[in-house]
Amino acid sequence: MTEPDRSDDRRFGDLMRAAQDGDQRAYGRLLQDLSALLRRVVAARGSLVRPADVDDVVQEILLSVHAVRHTYDPARPFLPWLMAIARHRMLDASRRARRIAAREHSTDDPGVTFVEPATNPFQEPVGDAEALASALESLPPGQRQAITLLKLHDMSLQEAAAATGLSVGALKVATHRAIAALRKALVGD
Amino acid sequence: MDRPHDQTHDRLIAELTASAAAVPRLPHPAWRACTWLGVSVAYVALVAWAQGPRDDLALVLRDPAFVSKIVLGVGAAFLAACAALAMVVPGFPAPRRVALALATLAWLAWMVVESSRAGVATPDAIAGWSCFATVLVCASIPMVTLAAQLRRGAALAPVHTVAYAALASTLLADVGARLCDGHRDAAHLLVHVAALGVFTVTAAMLAPRVLRWQAH
């Protein structure tokens, strides 16, 4: 796909205007189109976003676009609006990655870490990944989003709150309920 | 076969699409600043009336220099409010924001110059604190009103945005204080500048709590 031009900008702007008026079909199409564009934009900013984080950052940008879609003015070009959001989200991701890198330490002998079966002779098997994926799938959207951002994407509560627009308290409650639901689904008590 | 990320991605888009109700568009920052100014000027006038206007108000209102200061103060507050409201609109043209910022900073510089020319009278501590309190009381409701308006936008640069909002509120409050007090010496002017600085820095420090992404 080539770089977006004026006609793309107009098309995106028209779709967003329709979405602001409640046209869900237009909104779905816009988000699909933006996903492809954002993947390329984020991937091209290798200095800010690690390749492994590209999909996560694209999803954060889409969440942000959704949260502030009412700020788009149809009389103005769409792409500067989108790119301003994308730029801020990429900077957030870069700061987060730096923070995590500063906290983490690599080890030369991963065999002694807790995740190796040899170091956990008395631990019960955790269960298979498919069961976990299925249990995650069965969670309500709010709980699934909370557990995904906090536990899988390793966001802080503040970062997840910023990405979703939920309060820290609401995220804590959603995470607590999600863990309880997962435990019930996987262990059965 | 889809990768797990693709499945998550598609599910996210489906969820966002399903929850996408119609949303009222945010009016232009200048219109929103006009609304803010209307409410805030009414409040500041009310505070000035409640505190009692200065004795020579009728006289100074005939002085073009005094009226120009009032107009300049209200204008700078409006520009700072415009700058704050423009900052919560992604992609709002940067040159305009810079122009608004420069206008506000020019007013501040003028205020400092005026302070330095006003003489070296001995500061009156009680009158100074009273003046300080008047500015803060006058700035409170305009700040709350503007913060509520800002929270409808995108929290792209919370610290700068809230700092501009605080600046707008205190600039307007300064106008209110001028209607209550005579500002006969440099100490009073410096009290106003100090109140402006304290209010703006405090608000900027609280910015991440005041302004964050909102769900709609």
Coordinates of C-alpha atoms in Angstrom, one line a residue:
Chain A
M1 CA 0.0 0.0 0.0
T2 CA 1.3 3.5 -0.9
E3 CA 1.5 6.4 1.5
P4 CA -1.9 8.1 2.2
D5 CA -2.7 11.0 0.0
R6 CA -5.4 13.7 0.0
S7 CA -8.1 11.4 -1.3
D8 CA -7.3 9.0 1.6
D9 CA -7.5 11.9 4.0
R10 CA -10.9 12.9 2.6
R11 CA -12.1 9.4 2.8
F12 CA -11.0 8.9 6.3
G13 CA -12.5 12.2 7.3
D14 CA -15.9 11.2 5.7
L15 CA -15.8 7.9 7.5
M16 CA -15.1 9.5 10.8
R17 CA -17.8 12.1 10.3
A18 CA -20.3 9.3 9.6
A19 CA -19.0 7.5 12.7
Q20 CA -19.5 10.6 14.9
D21 CA -23.1 10.6 13.7
G22 CA -23.4 7.0 14.9
D23 CA -22.7 5.0 11.7
Q24 CA -21.1 1.9 13.1
R25 CA -20.4 0.3 9.7
A26 CA -18.4 3.3 8.6
Y27 CA -16.6 3.3 11.9
G28 CA -15.7 -0.4 11.5
R29 CA -14.3 0.3 8.1
L30 CA -12.4 3.3 9.2
L31 CA -10.7 1.3 12.1
Q32 CA -9.8 -1.5 9.7
D33 CA -8.2 0.9 7.3
L34 CA -6.5 2.8 10.0
S35 CA -5.1 -0.4 11.5
A36 CA -3.1 -1.1 8.3
L37 CA -1.9 2.5 8.1
L38 CA -0.9 2.6 11.7
R39 CA 1.0 -0.7 11.6
R40 CA 3.2 0.8 8.9
V41 CA 3.6 4.1 10.7
V42 CA 4.4 2.5 14.1
A43 CA 6.7 -0.1 12.5
A44 CA 8.6 2.7 10.7
R45 CA 9.4 4.4 14.1
G46 CA 11.8 1.7 15.2
S47 CA 13.6 4.1 17.5
L48 CA 10.4 4.5 19.6
V49 CA 8.7 1.2 19.4
R50 CA 10.2 -2.3 19.5
P51 CA 9.0 -4.6 16.6
A52 CA 7.5 -6.9 19.2
D53 CA 5.3 -4.0 20.6
V54 CA 4.0 -2.7 17.2
D55 CA 0.6 -4.5 17.5
D56 CA 0.1 -3.5 21.1
V57 CA 0.9 0.2 20.3
V58 CA -1.5 0.1 17.3
Q59 CA -4.2 -1.2 19.5
E60 CA -3.5 1.5 22.1
I61 CA -3.8 4.1 19.4
L62 CA -7.1 2.7 18.2
L63 CA -8.4 2.8 21.8
S64 CA -7.3 6.4 22.0
V65 CA -8.9 7.3 18.7
H66 CA -12.1 5.8 20.0
A67 CA -12.0 7.7 23.3
V68 CA -11.5 11.1 21.6
R69 CA -13.3 10.7 18.3
H70 CA -15.6 13.6 19.2
T71 CA -12.6 15.9 19.0
Y72 CA -12.2 15.5 15.2
D73 CA -13.5 18.5 13.3
P74 CA -14.7 17.3 9.8
A75 CA -13.7 20.7 8.5
R76 CA -10.0 19.9 9.1
P77 CA -7.8 17.3 7.6
F78 CA -8.0 13.9 9.3
L79 CA -4.4 12.6 9.1
P80 CA -2.8 15.4 11.3
W81 CA -5.5 14.6 13.9
L82 CA -4.7 10.9 13.8
M83 CA -0.9 11.3 13.7
A84 CA -1.0 13.6 16.7
I85 CA -2.7 10.9 18.7
A86 CA -0.3 8.2 17.3
R87 CA 2.7 10.3 18.1
H88 CA 1.7 10.7 21.7
R89 CA 0.9 7.0 22.1
M90 CA 4.2 6.0 20.6
L91 CA 6.1 8.3 23.0
D92 CA 4.1 6.7 25.9
A93 CA 5.1 3.3 24.6
S94 CA 8.7 4.3 24.3
R95 CA 8.7 5.7 27.9
R96 CA 7.1 2.5 29.2
A97 CA 9.6 0.3 27.4
R98 CA 12.5 2.3 28.8
R99 CA 11.0 2.0 32.3
I100 CA 10.6 -1.7 32.0
A101 CA 14.1 -2.1 30.6
A102 CA 15.5 -0.2 33.5
R103 CA 13.8 -2.6 35.9
E104 CA 14.5 -5.9 34.2
H105 CA 17.8 -7.8 34.4
S106 CA 18.8 -10.6 32.1
T107 CA 20.3 -13.7 33.5
D108 CA 22.8 -16.1 31.9
D109 CA 21.3 -19.3 33.2
P110 CA 17.6 -19.3 32.8
G111 CA 17.5 -22.9 34.1
V112 CA 17.6 -21.7 37.6
T113 CA 14.6 -19.4 37.3
F114 CA 11.2 -20.4 38.7
V115 CA 9.6 -21.0 35.3
E116 CA 11.7 -24.1 34.6
P117 CA 10.0 -27.4 35.4
A118 CA 13.3 -28.6 36.9
T119 CA 13.2 -25.9 39.6
N120 CA 9.6 -26.6 40.4
P121 CA 9.4 -30.3 41.3
F122 CA 6.5 -29.9 43.8
Q123 CA 4.5 -27.5 41.8
E124 CA 1.2 -28.6 40.3
P125 CA 1.0 -28.3 36.6
V126 CA -0.3 -24.9 35.5
G127 CA -2.5 -26.3 32.8
D128 CA -2.4 -25.8 29.1
A129 CA -2.3 -22.6 27.2
E130 CA -5.5 -23.4 25.2
A131 CA -7.5 -23.7 28.4
L132 CA -6.2 -20.4 29.6
A133 CA -7.0 -18.8 26.2
S134 CA -10.5 -20.2 26.3
A135 CA -11.0 -19.0 29.8
L136 CA -9.8 -15.5 28.8
E137 CA -12.1 -15.6 25.9
S138 CA -15.1 -16.3 28.1
L139 CA -14.5 -13.2 30.3
P140 CA -16.7 -10.1 29.8
P141 CA -15.1 -7.5 27.6
G142 CA -14.2 -5.1 30.4
Q143 CA -12.5 -7.8 32.5
R144 CA -10.7 -9.2 29.5
Q145 CA -9.4 -5.8 28.5
A146 CA -8.2 -5.1 32.1
I147 CA -6.4 -8.4 32.4
T148 CA -4.9 -8.1 29.0
L149 CA -3.5 -4.6 29.5
L150 CA -2.3 -5.2 33.1
K151 CA -1.0 -8.8 33.0
L152 CA -0.2 -9.5 29.4
H153 CA 0.9 -6.1 28.2
D154 CA 2.5 -5.3 31.5
M155 CA 1.0 -1.8 31.8
S156 CA 0.8 0.0 35.1
L157 CA -2.7 0.9 36.4
Q158 CA -2.2 4.5 35.4
E159 CA -1.2 3.6 31.9
A160 CA -4.1 1.2 31.5
A161 CA -6.4 3.8 32.9
A162 CA -5.1 6.3 30.4
A163 CA -5.5 3.8 27.5
T164 CA -9.0 2.8 28.4
G165 CA -10.5 5.8 29.9
L166 CA -11.5 3.8 33.0
S167 CA -10.6 4.9 36.5
V168 CA -7.8 3.1 38.4
G169 CA -10.4 1.8 40.9
A170 CA -12.6 0.4 38.1
L171 CA -9.6 -1.4 36.6
K172 CA -8.7 -2.9 40.0
V173 CA -12.2 -4.2 40.4
A174 CA -12.3 -5.6 36.9
T175 CA -8.9 -7.3 37.4
H176 CA -9.9 -8.8 40.7
R177 CA -13.1 -10.2 39.2
A178 CA -11.2 -11.5 36.1
I179 CA -8.7 -13.4 38.2
A180 CA -11.4 -14.9 40.3
A181 CA -13.3 -15.9 37.2
L182 CA -10.1 -17.4 35.6
R183 CA -9.3 -19.3 38.8
K184 CA -12.8 -20.7 38.9
A185 CA -12.6 -21.7 35.2
L186 CA -9.2 -23.3 35.4
V187 CA -9.0 -24.7 38.9
G188 CA -12.7 -25.1 39.6
D189 CA -13.0 -23.6 43.2
Chain B
M1 CA -4.1 -19.1 10.0
D2 CA -4.6 -15.9 12.1
R3 CA -2.0 -15.0 14.6
P4 CA -3.2 -14.4 18.2
H5 CA -2.6 -10.7 17.8
D6 CA -4.8 -10.6 14.7
Q7 CA -7.6 -12.2 16.6
T8 CA -7.2 -9.8 19.5
H9 CA -7.0 -6.9 17.0
D10 CA -10.2 -8.0 15.2
R11 CA -12.0 -8.5 18.5
L12 CA -10.9 -5.0 19.6
I13 CA -12.2 -3.4 16.5
A14 CA -15.5 -5.3 16.8
E15 CA -15.9 -4.2 20.4
L16 CA -15.1 -0.6 19.6
T17 CA -17.4 -0.6 16.6
A18 CA -20.3 -2.1 18.7
S19 CA -19.9 0.6 21.3
A20 CA -19.6 3.5 18.9
A21 CA -22.7 5.6 19.6
A22 CA -23.2 9.0 18.0
V23 CA -21.0 11.6 19.8
P24 CA -21.5 15.4 19.8
R25 CA -18.5 17.1 18.2
L26 CA -16.4 19.4 20.2
P27 CA -16.9 23.0 19.1
H28 CA -14.0 25.1 17.9
P29 CA -11.6 26.2 20.7
A30 CA -12.4 29.9 20.2
W31 CA -16.1 29.2 20.7
R32 CA -15.4 27.2 23.8
A33 CA -13.2 30.0 25.1
C34 CA -16.0 32.5 24.5
T35 CA -18.3 30.3 26.6
W36 CA -15.7 30.1 29.3
L37 CA -15.1 33.8 29.2
G38 CA -18.8 34.6 29.6
V39 CA -19.2 32.5 32.7
S40 CA -15.9 33.6 34.2
V41 CA -16.3 37.3 33.7
A42 CA -19.8 37.1 35.3
Y43 CA -18.2 35.3 38.3
V44 CA -15.3 37.6 38.6
A45 CA -17.7 40.6 38.4
L46 CA -19.8 39.0 41.2
V47 CA -16.7 38.5 43.4
A48 CA -15.6 42.1 42.8
W49 CA -19.1 43.4 43.6
A50 CA -19.2 41.2 46.8
Q51 CA -15.8 42.4 48.0
G52 CA -16.6 46.0 47.2
P53 CA -15.1 47.9 44.2
R54 CA -12.3 50.3 44.8
D55 CA -13.3 53.8 45.8
D56 CA -12.0 55.5 42.7
L57 CA -13.5 53.0 40.2
A58 CA -15.7 55.5 38.5
L59 CA -12.7 57.8 38.1
V60 CA -10.2 55.2 36.8
L61 CA -12.8 53.8 34.3
R62 CA -12.5 57.1 32.5
D63 CA -8.7 56.7 32.3
P64 CA -7.8 55.1 28.9
A65 CA -4.6 53.6 30.4
F66 CA -6.6 51.7 33.1
V67 CA -9.2 50.6 30.6
S68 CA -6.6 49.4 28.2
K69 CA -5.0 47.3 31.0
I70 CA -8.4 45.7 31.7
V71 CA -9.0 45.0 28.1
L72 CA -5.5 43.6 27.7
G73 CA -5.9 41.4 30.8
V74 CA -9.2 40.0 29.5
G75 CA -7.8 39.5 26.0
A76 CA -4.7 37.7 27.4
A77 CA -6.9 35.5 29.5
F78 CA -9.0 34.7 26.5
L79 CA -5.9 33.8 24.4
A80 CA -4.5 31.6 27.2
A81 CA -7.9 29.8 27.4
C82 CA -7.9 29.4 23.6
A83 CA -4.3 27.9 23.8
A84 CA -5.4 25.5 26.5
L85 CA -8.5 24.4 24.7
A86 CA -6.6 24.1 21.4
M87 CA -4.1 21.7 23.1
V88 CA -6.8 19.1 23.8
V89 CA -7.6 19.0 20.1
P90 CA -5.2 16.5 18.3
G91 CA -3.6 18.0 15.3
F92 CA -4.7 21.6 16.0
P93 CA -2.3 23.8 13.9
A94 CA 0.9 24.4 16.0
P95 CA 1.6 27.9 14.7
R96 CA -1.6 29.2 16.2
R97 CA -0.8 27.7 19.5
V98 CA 2.6 29.3 19.4
A99 CA 1.1 32.7 18.5
L100 CA -1.4 32.4 21.5
A101 CA 1.5 31.4 23.8
L102 CA 3.6 34.4 22.6
A103 CA 0.7 36.8 23.2
T104 CA 0.2 35.5 26.7
L105 CA 4.0 35.6 27.5
A106 CA 4.1 39.2 26.1
W107 CA 1.4 40.2 28.5
L108 CA 3.3 38.6 31.4
A109 CA 6.5 40.4 30.4
W110 CA 4.6 43.7 30.3
M111 CA 3.3 43.0 33.8
V112 CA 6.7 42.5 35.1
V113 CA 8.0 45.7 33.5
E114 CA 5.1 47.6 34.9
S115 CA 5.9 46.2 38.4
S116 CA 9.5 47.3 38.2
R117 CA 8.4 50.9 37.2
A118 CA 5.7 51.2 39.9
G119 CA 8.1 52.4 42.6
V120 CA 9.6 50.8 45.6
A121 CA 7.0 51.3 48.3
T122 CA 7.2 49.2 51.4
P123 CA 5.1 46.1 51.0
D124 CA 2.0 46.0 53.2
A125 CA 1.8 42.4 54.4
I126 CA -2.0 42.4 55.2
A127 CA -3.0 44.2 52.0
G128 CA -0.7 41.9 50.1
W129 CA -2.3 38.8 51.5
S130 CA -5.7 40.2 51.0
C131 CA -4.8 40.9 47.3
F132 CA -3.3 37.4 47.0
A133 CA -6.5 35.8 48.4
T134 CA -8.7 37.9 46.1
V135 CA -6.8 36.7 43.0
L136 CA -7.1 33.0 44.1
V137 CA -10.8 33.3 44.9
C138 CA -11.5 35.0 41.6
A139 CA -9.4 32.3 39.8
S140 CA -11.1 29.3 41.4
I141 CA -14.4 29.0 39.5
P142 CA -12.9 30.0 36.1
M143 CA -10.2 27.3 36.6
V144 CA -12.8 24.7 37.6
T145 CA -15.0 25.6 34.6
L146 CA -12.0 25.5 32.2
A147 CA -10.8 22.2 33.6
A148 CA -14.3 20.7 33.0
Q149 CA -14.1 21.9 29.4
L150 CA -10.6 20.5 29.0
R151 CA -11.6 17.1 30.3
R152 CA -13.8 16.7 27.2
G153 CA -10.8 16.8 25.0
A154 CA -7.7 14.6 24.5
A155 CA -5.1 14.7 27.2
L156 CA -2.1 15.0 24.9
A157 CA 0.1 17.3 27.0
P158 CA -1.6 17.6 30.4
V159 CA 1.0 19.7 32.2
H160 CA 1.2 22.4 29.5
T161 CA -2.6 22.4 29.0
V162 CA -3.4 22.8 32.7
A163 CA -0.7 25.4 33.1
Y164 CA -2.3 27.5 30.3
A165 CA -5.7 27.0 31.9
A166 CA -4.4 28.2 35.2
L167 CA -2.7 31.1 33.5
A168 CA -6.0 32.1 31.8
S169 CA -7.9 31.9 35.1
T170 CA -5.4 34.0 37.1
L171 CA -5.1 36.6 34.3
L172 CA -8.8 37.1 34.5
A173 CA -8.7 37.0 38.3
D174 CA -6.0 39.7 38.2
V175 CA -8.5 41.9 36.3
G176 CA -11.1 41.3 39.1
A177 CA -8.5 42.2 41.7
R178 CA -7.7 45.5 39.9
L179 CA -11.4 46.4 40.2
C180 CA -11.2 45.9 43.9
D181 CA -7.8 47.3 44.7
G182 CA -5.8 50.4 43.8
H183 CA -2.4 48.8 43.0
R184 CA -0.6 51.9 44.2
D185 CA 2.8 50.2 44.7
A186 CA 5.1 47.6 43.2
A187 CA 4.4 45.2 46.1
H188 CA 0.8 44.7 45.0
L189 CA 1.7 44.1 41.4
L190 CA 4.3 41.6 42.6
V191 CA 1.7 39.9 44.8
H192 CA -0.4 39.4 41.6
V193 CA 2.5 38.0 39.7
A194 CA 3.3 35.7 42.7
A195 CA -0.4 34.5 42.9
L196 CA -0.3 33.9 39.2
G197 CA 2.9 31.8 39.5
V198 CA 1.8 29.8 42.5
F199 CA -1.6 29.0 41.0
T200 CA -0.1 28.1 37.6
V201 CA 2.7 25.9 39.0
T202 CA 0.3 24.1 41.5
A203 CA -2.2 23.4 38.8
A204 CA 0.5 22.1 36.5
M205 CA 1.7 19.8 39.2
L206 CA -1.8 18.4 39.6
A207 CA -2.3 18.2 35.8
P208 CA -2.0 14.4 35.5
R209 CA -4.9 14.0 37.9
V210 CA -7.0 16.7 36.4
L211 CA -6.5 15.7 32.8
R212 CA -6.5 12.2 31.4
W213 CA -8.0 10.2 28.6
Q214 CA -11.8 10.0 29.0
A215 CA -14.0 7.2 27.9
H216 CA -17.0 8.3 25.7

